[in-house]
Structures are given as C-alpha cells and as structure tokens.
PDB file of C-alpha atoms in Angstrom:
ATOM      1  CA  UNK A1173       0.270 -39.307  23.552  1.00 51.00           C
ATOM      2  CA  UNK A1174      -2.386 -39.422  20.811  1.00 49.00           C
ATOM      3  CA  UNK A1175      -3.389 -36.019  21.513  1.00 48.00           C
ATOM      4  CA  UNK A1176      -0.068 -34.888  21.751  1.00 40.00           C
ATOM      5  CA  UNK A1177       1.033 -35.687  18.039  1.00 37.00           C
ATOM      6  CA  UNK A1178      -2.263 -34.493  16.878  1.00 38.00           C
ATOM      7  CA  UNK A1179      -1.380 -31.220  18.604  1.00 38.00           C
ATOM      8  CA  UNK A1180       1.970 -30.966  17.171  1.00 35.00           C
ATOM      9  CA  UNK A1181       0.584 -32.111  13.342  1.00 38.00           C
ATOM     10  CA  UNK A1182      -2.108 -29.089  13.487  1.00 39.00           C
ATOM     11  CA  UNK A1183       0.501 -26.833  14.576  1.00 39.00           C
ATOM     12  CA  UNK A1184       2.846 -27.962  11.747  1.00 37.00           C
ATOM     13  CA  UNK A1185       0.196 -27.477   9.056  1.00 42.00           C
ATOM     14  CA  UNK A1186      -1.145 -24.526  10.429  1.00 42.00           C
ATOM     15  CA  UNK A1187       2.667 -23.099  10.254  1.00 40.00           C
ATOM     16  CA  UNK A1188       3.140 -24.332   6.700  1.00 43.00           C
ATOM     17  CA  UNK A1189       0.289 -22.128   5.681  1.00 48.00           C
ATOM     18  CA  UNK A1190       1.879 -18.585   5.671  1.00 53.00           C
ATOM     19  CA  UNK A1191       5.413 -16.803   4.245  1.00 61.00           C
ATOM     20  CA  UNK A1192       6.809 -14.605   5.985  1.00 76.00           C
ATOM     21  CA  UNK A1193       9.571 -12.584   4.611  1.00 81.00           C
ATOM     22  CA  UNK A1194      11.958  -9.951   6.460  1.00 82.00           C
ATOM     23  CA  UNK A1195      12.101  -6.744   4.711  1.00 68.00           C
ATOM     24  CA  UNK A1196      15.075  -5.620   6.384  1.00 77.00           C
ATOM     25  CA  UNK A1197      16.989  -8.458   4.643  1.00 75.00           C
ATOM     26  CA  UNK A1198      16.952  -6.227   1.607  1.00 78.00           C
ATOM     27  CA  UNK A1199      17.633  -3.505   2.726  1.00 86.00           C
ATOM     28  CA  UNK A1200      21.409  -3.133   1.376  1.00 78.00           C
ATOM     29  CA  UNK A1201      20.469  -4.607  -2.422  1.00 85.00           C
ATOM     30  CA  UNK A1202      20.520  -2.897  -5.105  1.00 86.00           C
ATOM     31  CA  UNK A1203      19.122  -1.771  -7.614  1.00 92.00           C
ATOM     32  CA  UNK A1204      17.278   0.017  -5.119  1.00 94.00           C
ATOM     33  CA  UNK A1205      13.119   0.102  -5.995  1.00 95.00           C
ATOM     34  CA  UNK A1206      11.110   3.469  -6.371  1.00 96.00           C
ATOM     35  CA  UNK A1207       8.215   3.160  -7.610  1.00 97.00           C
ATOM     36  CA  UNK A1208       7.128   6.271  -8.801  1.00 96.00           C
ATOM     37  CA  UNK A1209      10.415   5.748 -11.112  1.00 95.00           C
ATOM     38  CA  UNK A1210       9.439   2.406 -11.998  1.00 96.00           C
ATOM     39  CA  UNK A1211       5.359   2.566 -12.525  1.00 97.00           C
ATOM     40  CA  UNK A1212       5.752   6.516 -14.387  1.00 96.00           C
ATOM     41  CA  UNK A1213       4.934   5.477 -18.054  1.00 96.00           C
ATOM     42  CA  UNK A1214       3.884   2.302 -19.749  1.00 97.00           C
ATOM     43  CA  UNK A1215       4.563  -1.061 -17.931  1.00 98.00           C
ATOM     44  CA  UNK A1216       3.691  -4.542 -19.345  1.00 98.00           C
ATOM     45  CA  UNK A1217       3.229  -7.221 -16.912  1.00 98.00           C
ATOM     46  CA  UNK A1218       2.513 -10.633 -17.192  1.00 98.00           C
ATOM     47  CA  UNK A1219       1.023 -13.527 -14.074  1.00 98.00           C
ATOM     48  CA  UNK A1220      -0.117 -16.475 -12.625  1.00 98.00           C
ATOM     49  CA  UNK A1221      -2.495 -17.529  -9.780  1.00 97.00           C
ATOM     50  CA  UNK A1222      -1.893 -20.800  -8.545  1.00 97.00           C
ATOM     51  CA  UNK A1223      -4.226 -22.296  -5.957  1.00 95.00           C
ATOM     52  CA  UNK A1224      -3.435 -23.974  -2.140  1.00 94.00           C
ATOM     53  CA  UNK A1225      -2.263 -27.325  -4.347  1.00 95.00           C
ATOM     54  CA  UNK A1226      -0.170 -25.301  -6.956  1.00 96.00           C
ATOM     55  CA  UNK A1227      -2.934 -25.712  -9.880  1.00 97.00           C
ATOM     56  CA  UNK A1228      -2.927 -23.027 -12.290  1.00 97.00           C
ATOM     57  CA  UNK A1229      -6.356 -21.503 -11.720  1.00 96.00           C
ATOM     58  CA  UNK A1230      -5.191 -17.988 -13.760  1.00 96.00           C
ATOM     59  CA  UNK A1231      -2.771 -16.676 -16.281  1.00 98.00           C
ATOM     60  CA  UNK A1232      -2.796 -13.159 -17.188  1.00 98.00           C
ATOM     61  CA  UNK A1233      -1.393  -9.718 -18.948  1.00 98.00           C
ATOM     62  CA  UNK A1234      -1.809  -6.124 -17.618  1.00 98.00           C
ATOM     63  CA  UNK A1235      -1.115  -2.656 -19.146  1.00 98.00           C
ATOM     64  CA  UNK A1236      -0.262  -0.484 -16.539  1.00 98.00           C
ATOM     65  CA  UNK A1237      -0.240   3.526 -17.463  1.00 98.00           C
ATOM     66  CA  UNK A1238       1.658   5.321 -14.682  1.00 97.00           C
ATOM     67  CA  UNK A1239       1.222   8.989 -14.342  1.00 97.00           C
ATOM     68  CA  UNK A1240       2.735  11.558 -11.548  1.00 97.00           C
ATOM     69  CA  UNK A1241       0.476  14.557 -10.862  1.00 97.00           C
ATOM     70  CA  UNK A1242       1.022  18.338 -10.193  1.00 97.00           C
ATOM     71  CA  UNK A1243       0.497  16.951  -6.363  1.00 97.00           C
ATOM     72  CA  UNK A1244       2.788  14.144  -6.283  1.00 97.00           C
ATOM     73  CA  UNK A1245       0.227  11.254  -6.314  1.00 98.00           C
ATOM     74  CA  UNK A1246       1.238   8.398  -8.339  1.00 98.00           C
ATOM     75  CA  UNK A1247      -1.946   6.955 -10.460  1.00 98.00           C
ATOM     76  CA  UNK A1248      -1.731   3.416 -11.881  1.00 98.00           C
ATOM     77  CA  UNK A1249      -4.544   2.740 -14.739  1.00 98.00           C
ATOM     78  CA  UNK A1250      -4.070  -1.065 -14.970  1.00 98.00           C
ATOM     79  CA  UNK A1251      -6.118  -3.186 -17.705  1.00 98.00           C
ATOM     80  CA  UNK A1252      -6.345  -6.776 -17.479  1.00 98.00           C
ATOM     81  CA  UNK A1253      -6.466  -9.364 -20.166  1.00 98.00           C
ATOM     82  CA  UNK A1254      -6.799 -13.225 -19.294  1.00 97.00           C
ATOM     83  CA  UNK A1255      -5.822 -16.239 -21.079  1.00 97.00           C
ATOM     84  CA  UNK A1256      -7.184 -18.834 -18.448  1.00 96.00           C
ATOM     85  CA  UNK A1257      -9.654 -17.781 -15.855  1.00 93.00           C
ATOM     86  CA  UNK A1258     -11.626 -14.419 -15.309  1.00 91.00           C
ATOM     87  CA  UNK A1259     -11.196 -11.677 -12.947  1.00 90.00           C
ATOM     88  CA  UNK A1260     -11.401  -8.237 -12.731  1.00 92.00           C
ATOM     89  CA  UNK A1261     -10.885  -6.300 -16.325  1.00 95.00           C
ATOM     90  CA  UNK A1262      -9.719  -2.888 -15.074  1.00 97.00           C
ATOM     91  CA  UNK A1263      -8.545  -1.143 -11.787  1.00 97.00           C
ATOM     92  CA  UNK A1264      -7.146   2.403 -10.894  1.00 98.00           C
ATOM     93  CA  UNK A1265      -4.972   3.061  -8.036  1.00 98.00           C
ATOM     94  CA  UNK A1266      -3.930   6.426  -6.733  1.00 98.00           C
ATOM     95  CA  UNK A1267      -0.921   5.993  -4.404  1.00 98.00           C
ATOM     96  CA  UNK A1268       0.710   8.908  -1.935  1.00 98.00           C
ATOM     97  CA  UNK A1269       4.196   8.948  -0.382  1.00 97.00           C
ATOM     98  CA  UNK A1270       3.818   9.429   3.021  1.00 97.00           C
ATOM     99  CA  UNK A1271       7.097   9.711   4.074  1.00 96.00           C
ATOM    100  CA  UNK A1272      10.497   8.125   3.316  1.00 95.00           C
ATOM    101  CA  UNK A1273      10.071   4.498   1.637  1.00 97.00           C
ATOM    102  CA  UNK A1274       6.348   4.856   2.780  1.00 98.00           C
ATOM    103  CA  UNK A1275       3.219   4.471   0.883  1.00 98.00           C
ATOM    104  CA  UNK A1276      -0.508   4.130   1.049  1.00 98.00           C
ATOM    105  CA  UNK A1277      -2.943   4.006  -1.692  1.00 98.00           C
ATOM    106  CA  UNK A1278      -6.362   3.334  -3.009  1.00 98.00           C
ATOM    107  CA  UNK A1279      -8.173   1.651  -5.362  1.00 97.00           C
ATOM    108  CA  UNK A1280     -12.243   1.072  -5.500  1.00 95.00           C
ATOM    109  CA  UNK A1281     -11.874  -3.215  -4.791  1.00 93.00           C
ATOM    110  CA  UNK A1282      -9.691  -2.409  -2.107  1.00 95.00           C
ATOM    111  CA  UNK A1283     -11.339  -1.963   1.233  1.00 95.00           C
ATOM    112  CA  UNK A1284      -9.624   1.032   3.332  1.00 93.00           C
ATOM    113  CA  UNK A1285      -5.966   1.613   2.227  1.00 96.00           C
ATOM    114  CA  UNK A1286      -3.020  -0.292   0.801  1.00 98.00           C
ATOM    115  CA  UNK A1287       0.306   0.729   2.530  1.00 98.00           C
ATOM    116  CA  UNK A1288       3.768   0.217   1.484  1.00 97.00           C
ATOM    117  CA  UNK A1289       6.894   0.186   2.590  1.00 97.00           C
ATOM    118  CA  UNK A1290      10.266  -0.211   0.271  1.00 97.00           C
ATOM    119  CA  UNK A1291      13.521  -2.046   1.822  1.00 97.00           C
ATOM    120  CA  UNK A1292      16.461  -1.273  -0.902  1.00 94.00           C
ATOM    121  CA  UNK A1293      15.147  -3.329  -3.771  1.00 94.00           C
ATOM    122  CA  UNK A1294      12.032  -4.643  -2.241  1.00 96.00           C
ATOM    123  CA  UNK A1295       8.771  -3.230  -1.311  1.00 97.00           C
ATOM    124  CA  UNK A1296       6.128  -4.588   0.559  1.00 97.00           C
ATOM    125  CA  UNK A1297       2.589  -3.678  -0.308  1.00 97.00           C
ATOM    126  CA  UNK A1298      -0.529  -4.828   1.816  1.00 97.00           C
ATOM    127  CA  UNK A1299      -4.336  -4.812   1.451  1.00 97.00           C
ATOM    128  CA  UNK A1300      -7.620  -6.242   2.298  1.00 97.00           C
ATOM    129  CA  UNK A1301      -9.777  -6.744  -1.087  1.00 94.00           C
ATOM    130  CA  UNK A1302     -12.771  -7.921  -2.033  1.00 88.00           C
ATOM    131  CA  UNK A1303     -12.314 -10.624  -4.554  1.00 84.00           C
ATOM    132  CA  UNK A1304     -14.702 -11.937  -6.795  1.00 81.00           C
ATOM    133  CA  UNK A1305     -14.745 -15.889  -7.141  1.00 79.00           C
ATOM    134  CA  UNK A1306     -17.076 -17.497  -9.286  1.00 79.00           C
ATOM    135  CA  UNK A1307     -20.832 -15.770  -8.082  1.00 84.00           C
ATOM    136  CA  UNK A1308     -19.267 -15.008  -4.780  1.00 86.00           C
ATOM    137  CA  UNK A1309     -17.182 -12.129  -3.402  1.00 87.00           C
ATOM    138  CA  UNK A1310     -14.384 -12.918  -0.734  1.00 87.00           C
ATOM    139  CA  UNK A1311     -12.751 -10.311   1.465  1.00 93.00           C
ATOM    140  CA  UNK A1312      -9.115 -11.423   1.376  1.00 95.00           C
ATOM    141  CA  UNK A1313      -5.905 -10.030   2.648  1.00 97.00           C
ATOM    142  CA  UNK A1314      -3.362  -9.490  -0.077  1.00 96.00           C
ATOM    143  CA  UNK A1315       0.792  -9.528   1.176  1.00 96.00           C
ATOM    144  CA  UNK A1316       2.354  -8.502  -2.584  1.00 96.00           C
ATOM    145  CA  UNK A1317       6.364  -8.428  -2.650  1.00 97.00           C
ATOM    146  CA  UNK A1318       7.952  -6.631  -5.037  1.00 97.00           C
ATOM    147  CA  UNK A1319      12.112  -6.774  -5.903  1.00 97.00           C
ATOM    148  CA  UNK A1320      13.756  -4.979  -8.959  1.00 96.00           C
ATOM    149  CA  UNK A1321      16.082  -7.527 -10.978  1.00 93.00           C
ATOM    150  CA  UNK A1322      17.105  -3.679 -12.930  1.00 93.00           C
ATOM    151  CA  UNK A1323      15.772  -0.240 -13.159  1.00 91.00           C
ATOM    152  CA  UNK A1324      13.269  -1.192 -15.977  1.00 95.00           C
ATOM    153  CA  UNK A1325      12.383  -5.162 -14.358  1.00 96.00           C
ATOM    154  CA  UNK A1326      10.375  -6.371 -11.296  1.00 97.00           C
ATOM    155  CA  UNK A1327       8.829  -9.622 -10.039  1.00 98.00           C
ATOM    156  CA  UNK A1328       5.797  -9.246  -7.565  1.00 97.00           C
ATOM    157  CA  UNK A1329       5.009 -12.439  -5.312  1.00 97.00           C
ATOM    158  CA  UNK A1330       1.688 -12.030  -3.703  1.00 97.00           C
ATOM    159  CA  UNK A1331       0.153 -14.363  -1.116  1.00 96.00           C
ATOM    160  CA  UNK A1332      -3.324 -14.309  -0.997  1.00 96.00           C
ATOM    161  CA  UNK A1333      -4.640 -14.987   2.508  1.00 96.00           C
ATOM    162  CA  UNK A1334      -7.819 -15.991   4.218  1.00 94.00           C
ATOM    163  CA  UNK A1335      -8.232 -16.167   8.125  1.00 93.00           C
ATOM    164  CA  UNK A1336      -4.559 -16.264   8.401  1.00 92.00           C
ATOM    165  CA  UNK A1337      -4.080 -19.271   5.701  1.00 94.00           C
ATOM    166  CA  UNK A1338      -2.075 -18.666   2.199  1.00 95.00           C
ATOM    167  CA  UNK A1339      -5.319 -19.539  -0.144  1.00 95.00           C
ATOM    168  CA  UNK A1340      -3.261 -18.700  -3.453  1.00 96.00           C
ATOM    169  CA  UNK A1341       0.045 -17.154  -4.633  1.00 97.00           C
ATOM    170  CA  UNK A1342       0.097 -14.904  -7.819  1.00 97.00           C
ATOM    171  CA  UNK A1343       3.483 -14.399  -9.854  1.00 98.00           C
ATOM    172  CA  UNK A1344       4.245 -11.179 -12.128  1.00 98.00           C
ATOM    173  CA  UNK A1345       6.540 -10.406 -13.753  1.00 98.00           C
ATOM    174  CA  UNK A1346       6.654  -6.201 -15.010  1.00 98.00           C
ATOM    175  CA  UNK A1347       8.606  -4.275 -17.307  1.00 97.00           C
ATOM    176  CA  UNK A1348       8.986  -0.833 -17.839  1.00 96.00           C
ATOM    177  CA  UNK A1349       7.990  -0.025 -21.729  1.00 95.00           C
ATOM    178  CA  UNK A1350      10.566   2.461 -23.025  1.00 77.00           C
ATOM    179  CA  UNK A1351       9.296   3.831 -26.436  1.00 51.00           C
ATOM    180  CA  UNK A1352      12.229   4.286 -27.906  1.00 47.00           C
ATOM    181  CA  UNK A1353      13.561   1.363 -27.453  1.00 44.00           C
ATOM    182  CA  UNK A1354      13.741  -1.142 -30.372  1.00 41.00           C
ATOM    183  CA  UNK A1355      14.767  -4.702 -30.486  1.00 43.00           C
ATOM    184  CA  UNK A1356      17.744  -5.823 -32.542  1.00 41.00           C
TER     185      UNK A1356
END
C-alpha cells in the first residue's frame, strides 16, 4: 500500500511539471497571427522569467527590428535590456516559411532549428538552446506560445524545460511600433 501511494504521488508531481496546450483549439480565432506581418518593422516587447516556485528571477525589454528580404526570409534583430537579472544582450534570428502556417528558423544560441507552426491566432514555436545561468551553460528545450490580442498586440508564454520538467516560464508581452502613430 505504501508503495502504492508513493507511486501514484511521483506520478502526480511528475504530471504537474509540464503544459501542454492543443493548437488546434485555436484554430478558428481570430485575429488570425502572421508573423512576417506582425515582426516586419519595429516591435517593443516587454517580460518576465519566473522560476519552478514563481520567484521573479528576470524582468526585461527587447527591441525587435523585423525585416523581409528579396528571398522571403524574415530576420529578427532583437536587443535586450534587463532591469533584474542578466542574460543574453543581443540575438538575430533568420526565419523561413516552409509551407502553409509552417516555420523554421535560426539563431546562433539555438542548437539546430526552431520550427513553427501557427493555429488561427496562435503559433507555436520550439527550440533547444543553450542557456547561460550564472558561470554555467544549460541546454534547455524552449515551448514559446504566441496569440494575437489585435493585429499590432501579442503575448508569448514560454515554458522552459529540462529533462521533460517546466524549470521556468517567461511572459512577453509585444507590440508592433507604428511610427506614425502618436498618443493623444
């Protein structure tokens, strides 16, 4: 019996440990979420990290310049400021549609390629990166979200896992810059 509730506990915990969430649920909501529309030009984003017990470990801003080439690829030249915690300063990624609502892309932290996949106003975007903690470098497996609240607004939910277990979560929240656009 006592090996039998110890059984069931580990399973329990071991299942609290990971999201999952269904793409296809999202499929029919709109604003629908393209990211080459969304990431061509200036976007201004601004996140969290939040450890295993919820602890705010980082808060951050990024300037993200979007630009579409002559062959279609989609390069993000983001720039990272923190205001608690450290991390990486700077990071390019050059992204390629590979087919409808498909996407893979690289970035020099990321180990082999990100891929993507958007469901109506979500998009899913995975990759294995090496993360630098501290004096140490961790190769971790990165499950972002992404869902448009409007064509110029997204929040991106990323779970940061490590042999399977959700290690941290980061929240952004991005939106588009439009120059001429003036507050009242």
């Amino acid at each position: 019996m006592k090996n039998t509730l110890f059984a069931i506990a580990i399973c329990t915990a071991v299942s609290g440990c990971g999201v999952t969430i269904q793409g296809e649920a999202y499929k029919d909501i709109t604003p629908s979420f393209d990211p080459y529309d969304f990431f061509n030009g200036n976007v201004k984003a601004w996140g969290i990290v939040q450890n295993r017990s919820g602890e705010l470990v980082q808060r951050f801003k990024v300037n993200i310049d979007g630009s579409i080439d002559a062959n279609n690829v989609l390069t993000l030249d983001e720039t990272f400021s923190y205001g608690l915690g450290e991390g990486v300063t700077s990071r390019v990624w050059t992204i390629n549609e590979t087919g409808i609502n498909q996407y893979r892309g690289t970035a020099p932290d990321i180990l082999n390629e990100a891929t993507g996949t958007v469901y109506g106003n979500a998009m899913q975007w995975s990759y294995d990166m090496e993360l630098p903690v501290d004096d140490t470098t961790y190769n971790v497996h990165f499950d972002d979200w992404m869902w448009a609240f409007d064509e110029n607004t997204i929040v991106n939910r990323s779970y940061i896992r490590k042999f399977g277990i959700t290690m941290a979560e980061v929240t952004i929240f991005m939106q588009k810059q439009n120059p001429s656009y003036s507050p009242k």
